[in-house]
PDB file of C-alpha atoms and ligand atoms in Angstrom:
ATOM      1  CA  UNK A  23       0.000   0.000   0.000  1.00 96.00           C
ATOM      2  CA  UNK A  24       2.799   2.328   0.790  1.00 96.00           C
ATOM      3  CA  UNK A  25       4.386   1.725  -2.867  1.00 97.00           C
ATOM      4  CA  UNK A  26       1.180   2.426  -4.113  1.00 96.00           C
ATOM      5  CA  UNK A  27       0.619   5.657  -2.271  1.00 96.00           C
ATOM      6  CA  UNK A  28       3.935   6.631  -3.162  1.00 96.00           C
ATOM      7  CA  UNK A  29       3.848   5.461  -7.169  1.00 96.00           C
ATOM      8  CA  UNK A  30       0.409   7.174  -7.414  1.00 94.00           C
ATOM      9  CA  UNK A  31       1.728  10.624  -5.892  1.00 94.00           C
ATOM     10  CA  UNK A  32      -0.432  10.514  -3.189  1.00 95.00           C
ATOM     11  CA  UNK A  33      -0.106  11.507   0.168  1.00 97.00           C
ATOM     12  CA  UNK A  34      -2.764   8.697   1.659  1.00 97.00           C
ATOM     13  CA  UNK A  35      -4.698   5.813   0.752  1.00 97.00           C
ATOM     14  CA  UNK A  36      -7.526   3.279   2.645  1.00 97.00           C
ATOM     15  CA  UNK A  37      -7.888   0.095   2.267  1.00 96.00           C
ATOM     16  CA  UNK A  38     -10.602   0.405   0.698  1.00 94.00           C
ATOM     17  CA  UNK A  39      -9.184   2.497  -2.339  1.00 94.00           C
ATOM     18  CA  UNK A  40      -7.590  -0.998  -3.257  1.00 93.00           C
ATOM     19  CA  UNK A  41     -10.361  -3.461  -2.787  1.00 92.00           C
ATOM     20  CA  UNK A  42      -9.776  -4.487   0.690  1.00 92.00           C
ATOM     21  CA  UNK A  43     -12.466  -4.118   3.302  1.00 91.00           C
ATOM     22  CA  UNK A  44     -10.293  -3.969   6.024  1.00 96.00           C
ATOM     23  CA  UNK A  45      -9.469  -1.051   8.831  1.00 97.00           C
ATOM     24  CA  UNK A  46      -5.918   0.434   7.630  1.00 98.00           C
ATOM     25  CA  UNK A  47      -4.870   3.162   5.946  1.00 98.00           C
ATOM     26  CA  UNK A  48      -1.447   5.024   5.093  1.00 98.00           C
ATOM     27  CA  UNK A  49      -0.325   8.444   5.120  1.00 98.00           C
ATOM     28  CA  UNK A  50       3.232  10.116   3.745  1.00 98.00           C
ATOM     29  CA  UNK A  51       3.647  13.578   4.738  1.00 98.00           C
ATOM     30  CA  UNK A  52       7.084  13.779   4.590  1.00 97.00           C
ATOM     31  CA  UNK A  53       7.010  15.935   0.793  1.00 96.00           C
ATOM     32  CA  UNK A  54       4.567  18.737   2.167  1.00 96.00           C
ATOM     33  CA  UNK A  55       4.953  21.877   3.863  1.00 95.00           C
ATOM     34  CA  UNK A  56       4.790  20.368   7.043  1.00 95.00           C
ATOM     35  CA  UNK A  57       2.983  23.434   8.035  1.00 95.00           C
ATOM     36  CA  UNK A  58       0.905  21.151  10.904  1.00 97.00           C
ATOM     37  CA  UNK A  59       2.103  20.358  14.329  1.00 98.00           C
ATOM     38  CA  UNK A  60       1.332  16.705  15.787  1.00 98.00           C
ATOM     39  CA  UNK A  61       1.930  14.705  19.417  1.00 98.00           C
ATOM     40  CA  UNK A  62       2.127  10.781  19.277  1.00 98.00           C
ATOM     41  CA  UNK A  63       1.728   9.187  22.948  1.00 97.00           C
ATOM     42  CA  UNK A  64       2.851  12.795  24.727  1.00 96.00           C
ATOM     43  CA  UNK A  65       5.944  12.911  22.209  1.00 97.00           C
ATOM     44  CA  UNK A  66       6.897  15.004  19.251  1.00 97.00           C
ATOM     45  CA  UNK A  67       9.205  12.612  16.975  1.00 97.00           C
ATOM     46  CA  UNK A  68      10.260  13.887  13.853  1.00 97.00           C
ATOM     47  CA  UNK A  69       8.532  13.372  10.980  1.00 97.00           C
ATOM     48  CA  UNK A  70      10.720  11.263   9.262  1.00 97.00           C
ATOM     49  CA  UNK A  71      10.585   9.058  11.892  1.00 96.00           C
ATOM     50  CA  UNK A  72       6.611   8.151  11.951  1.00 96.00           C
ATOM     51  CA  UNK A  73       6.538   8.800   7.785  1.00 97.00           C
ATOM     52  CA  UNK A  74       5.420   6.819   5.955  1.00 97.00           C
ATOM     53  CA  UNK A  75       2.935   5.603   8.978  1.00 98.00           C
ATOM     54  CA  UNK A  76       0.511   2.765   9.025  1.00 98.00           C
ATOM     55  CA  UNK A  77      -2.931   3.355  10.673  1.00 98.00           C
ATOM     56  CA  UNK A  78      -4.727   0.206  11.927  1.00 98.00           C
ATOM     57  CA  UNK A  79      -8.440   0.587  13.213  1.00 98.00           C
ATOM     58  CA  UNK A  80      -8.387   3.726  14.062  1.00 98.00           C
ATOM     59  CA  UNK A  81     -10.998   5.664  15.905  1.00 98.00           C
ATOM     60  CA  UNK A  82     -11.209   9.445  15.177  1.00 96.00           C
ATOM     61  CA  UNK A  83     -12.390  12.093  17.925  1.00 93.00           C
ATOM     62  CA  UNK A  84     -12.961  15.270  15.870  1.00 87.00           C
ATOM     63  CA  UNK A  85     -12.476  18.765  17.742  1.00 87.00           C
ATOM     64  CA  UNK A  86     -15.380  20.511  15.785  1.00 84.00           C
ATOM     65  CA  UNK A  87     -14.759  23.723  17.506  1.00 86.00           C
ATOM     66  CA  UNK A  88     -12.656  24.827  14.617  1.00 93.00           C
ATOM     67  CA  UNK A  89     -13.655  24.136  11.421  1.00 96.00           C
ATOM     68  CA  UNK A  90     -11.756  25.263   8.044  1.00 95.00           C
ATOM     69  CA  UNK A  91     -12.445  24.396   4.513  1.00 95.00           C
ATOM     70  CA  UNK A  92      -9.428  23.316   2.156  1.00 95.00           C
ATOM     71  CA  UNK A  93      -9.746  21.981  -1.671  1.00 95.00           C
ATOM     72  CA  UNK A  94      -9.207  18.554  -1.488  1.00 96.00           C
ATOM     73  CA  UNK A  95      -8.260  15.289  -3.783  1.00 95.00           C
ATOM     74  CA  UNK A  96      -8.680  12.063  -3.540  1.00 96.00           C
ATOM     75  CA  UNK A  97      -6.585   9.249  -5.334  1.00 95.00           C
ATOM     76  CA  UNK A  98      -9.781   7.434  -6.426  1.00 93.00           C
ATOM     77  CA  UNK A  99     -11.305  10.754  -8.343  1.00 92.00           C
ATOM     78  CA  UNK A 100      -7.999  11.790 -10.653  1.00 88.00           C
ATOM     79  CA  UNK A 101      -9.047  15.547 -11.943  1.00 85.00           C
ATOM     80  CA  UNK A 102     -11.454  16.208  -9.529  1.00 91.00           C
ATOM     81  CA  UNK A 103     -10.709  18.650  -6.412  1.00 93.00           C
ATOM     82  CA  UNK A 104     -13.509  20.394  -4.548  1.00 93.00           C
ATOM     83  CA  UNK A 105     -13.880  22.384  -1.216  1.00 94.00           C
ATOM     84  CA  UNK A 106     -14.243  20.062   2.181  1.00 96.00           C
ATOM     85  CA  UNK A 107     -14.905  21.198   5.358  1.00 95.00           C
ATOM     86  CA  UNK A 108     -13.611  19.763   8.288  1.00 96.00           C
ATOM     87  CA  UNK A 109     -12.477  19.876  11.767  1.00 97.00           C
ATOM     88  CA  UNK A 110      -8.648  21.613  11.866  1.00 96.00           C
ATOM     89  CA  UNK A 111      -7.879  19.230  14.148  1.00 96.00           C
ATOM     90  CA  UNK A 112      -8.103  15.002  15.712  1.00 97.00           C
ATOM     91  CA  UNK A 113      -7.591  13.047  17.928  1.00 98.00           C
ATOM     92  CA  UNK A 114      -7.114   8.790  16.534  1.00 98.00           C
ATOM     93  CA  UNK A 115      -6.503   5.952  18.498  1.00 98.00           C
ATOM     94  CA  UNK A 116      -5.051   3.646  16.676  1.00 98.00           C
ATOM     95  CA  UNK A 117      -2.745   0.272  16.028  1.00 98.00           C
ATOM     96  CA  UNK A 118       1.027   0.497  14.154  1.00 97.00           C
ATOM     97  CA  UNK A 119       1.684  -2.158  11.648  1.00 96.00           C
ATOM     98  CA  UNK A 120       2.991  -4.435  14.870  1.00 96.00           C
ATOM     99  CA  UNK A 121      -0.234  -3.785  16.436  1.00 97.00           C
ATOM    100  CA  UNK A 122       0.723  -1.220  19.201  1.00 98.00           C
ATOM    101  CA  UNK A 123      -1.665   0.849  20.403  1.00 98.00           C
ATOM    102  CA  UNK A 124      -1.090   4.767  19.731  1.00 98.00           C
ATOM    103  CA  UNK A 125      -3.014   8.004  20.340  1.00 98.00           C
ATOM    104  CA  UNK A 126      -2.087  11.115  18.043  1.00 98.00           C
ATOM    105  CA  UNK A 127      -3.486  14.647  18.367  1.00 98.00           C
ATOM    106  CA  UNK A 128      -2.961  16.292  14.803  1.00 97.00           C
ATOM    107  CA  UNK A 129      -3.915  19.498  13.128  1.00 97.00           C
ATOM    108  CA  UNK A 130      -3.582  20.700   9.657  1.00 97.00           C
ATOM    109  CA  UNK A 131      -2.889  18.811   6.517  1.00 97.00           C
ATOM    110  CA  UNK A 132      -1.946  15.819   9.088  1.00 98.00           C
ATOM    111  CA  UNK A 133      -5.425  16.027  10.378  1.00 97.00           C
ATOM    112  CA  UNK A 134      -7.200  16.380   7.033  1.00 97.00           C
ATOM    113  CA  UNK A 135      -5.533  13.409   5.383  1.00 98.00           C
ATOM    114  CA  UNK A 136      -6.316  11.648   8.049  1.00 98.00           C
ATOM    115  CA  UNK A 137     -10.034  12.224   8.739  1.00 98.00           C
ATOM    116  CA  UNK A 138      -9.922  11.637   4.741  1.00 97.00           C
ATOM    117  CA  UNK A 139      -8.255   8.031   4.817  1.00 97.00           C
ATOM    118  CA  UNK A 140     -10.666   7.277   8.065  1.00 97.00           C
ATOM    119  CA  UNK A 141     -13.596   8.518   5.750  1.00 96.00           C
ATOM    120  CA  UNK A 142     -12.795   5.812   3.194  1.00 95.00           C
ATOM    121  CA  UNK A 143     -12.520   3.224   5.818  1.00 95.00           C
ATOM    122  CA  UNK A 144     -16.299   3.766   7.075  1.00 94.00           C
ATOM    123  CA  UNK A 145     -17.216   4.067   3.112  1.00 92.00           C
ATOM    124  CA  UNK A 146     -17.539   7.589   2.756  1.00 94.00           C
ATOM    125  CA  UNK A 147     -16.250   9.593   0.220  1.00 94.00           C
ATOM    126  CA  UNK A 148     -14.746  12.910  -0.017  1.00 94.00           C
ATOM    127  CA  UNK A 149     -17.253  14.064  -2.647  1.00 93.00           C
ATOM    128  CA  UNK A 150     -19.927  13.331   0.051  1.00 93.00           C
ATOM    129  CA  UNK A 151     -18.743  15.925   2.337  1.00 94.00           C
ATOM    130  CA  UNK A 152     -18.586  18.589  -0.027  1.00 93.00           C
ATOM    131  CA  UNK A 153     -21.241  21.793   0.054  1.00 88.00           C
ATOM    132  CA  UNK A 154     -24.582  20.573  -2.569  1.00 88.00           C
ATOM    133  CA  UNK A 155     -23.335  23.727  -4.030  1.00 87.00           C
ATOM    134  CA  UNK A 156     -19.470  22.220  -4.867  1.00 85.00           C
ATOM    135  CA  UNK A 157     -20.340  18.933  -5.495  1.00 87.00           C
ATOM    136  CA  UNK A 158     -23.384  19.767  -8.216  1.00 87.00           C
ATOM    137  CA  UNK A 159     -20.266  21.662  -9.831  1.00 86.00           C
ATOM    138  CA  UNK A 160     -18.764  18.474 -10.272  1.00 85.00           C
ATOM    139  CA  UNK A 161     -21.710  16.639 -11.048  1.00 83.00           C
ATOM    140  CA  UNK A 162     -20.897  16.253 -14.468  1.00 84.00           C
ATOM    141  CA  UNK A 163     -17.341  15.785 -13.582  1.00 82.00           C
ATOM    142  CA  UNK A 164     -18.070  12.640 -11.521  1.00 82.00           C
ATOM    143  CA  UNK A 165     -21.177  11.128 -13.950  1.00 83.00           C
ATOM    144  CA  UNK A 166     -18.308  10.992 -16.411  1.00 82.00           C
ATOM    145  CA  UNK A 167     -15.546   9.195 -14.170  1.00 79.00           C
ATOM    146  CA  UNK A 168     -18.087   6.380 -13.198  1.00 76.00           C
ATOM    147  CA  UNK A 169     -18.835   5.924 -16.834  1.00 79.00           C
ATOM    148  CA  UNK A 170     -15.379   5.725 -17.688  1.00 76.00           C
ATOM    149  CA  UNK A 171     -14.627   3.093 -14.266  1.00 71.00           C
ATOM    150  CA  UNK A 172     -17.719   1.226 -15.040  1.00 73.00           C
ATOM    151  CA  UNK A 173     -16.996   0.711 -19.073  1.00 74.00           C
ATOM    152  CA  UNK A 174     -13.057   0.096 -17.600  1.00 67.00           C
ATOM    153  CA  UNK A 175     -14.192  -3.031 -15.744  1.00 61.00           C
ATOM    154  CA  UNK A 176     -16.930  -4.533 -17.888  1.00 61.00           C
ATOM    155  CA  UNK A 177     -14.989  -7.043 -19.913  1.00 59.00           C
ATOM    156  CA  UNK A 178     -13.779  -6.130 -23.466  1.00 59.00           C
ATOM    157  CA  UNK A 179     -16.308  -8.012 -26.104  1.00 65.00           C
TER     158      UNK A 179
HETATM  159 ZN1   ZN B 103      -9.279   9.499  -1.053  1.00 80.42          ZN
END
């Protein structure tokens, strides 16, 4: 999953972005602006030593109190970006790939990509969190990807 998420230029991806309906995701944050500040079990490592990170059943508490909106992407919808709102920052419980427990308190881009990766985990999509107004701007946008995925995997005749 990593590989992939690295090949595809992305900076996370669920396990459910590759077929697999099980609780993990990964993240790489290491090639942003790091503008985002983060504490793993009372401890600020450096990035490059929790990057890239596995995320094993994690359970997201939102702090809703502050809300922003940033354009988002999503690995599964190539050319399409829109608006999201979310909280600025979480708090996950979750396991590492050798299934030890962790608790992180994020904000910024760290947050984002991971209430994002955590969305596609419990099946819902970017796209779905989007303002009616955004997402009937990409309406036609998204008709058109679905006919393109669907005609992708019917088998050639
Ligand atoms: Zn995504």
């Amino acid at each position: 999953m990593i590989d992939l998420m690295h090949t595809s230029g992305g900076i996370g991806l669920a396990a459910q972005q590759i077929g697999r309906a099980i609780q993990v995701c990964v993240l790489d944050l290491l090639k942003t602006d790091r503008e985002f500040t983060w504490e793993i079990d009372g401890a600020k490592p450096p990035l490059e030593l929790i990057m890239p990170m596995v995320v094993v059943n994690p359970v997201l508490k939102a702090h809703p109190e502050f809300e922003e909106i940033v354009e988002e992407g999503c690995l599964s919808f190539p050319e399409i970006r829109g608006d999201v709102c979310r909280p600025e920052r979480v708090t996950v419980n979750f396991q590492d790939a050798q299934g030890v427990p962790h608790l992180i308190t994020c904000d910024g881009l760290f947050a984002r990509c991971l209430q994002h990766e955590i969305d596609h985990l419990n099946g819902i999509l970017f796209i779905d969190r989007m303002e009616k107004k955004v997402r009937a701007g990409l309406d036609k946008a998204v008709k058109e990807l679905a006919k393109k995925t669907r005609e992708a995997s019917e088998p050639a005749a």
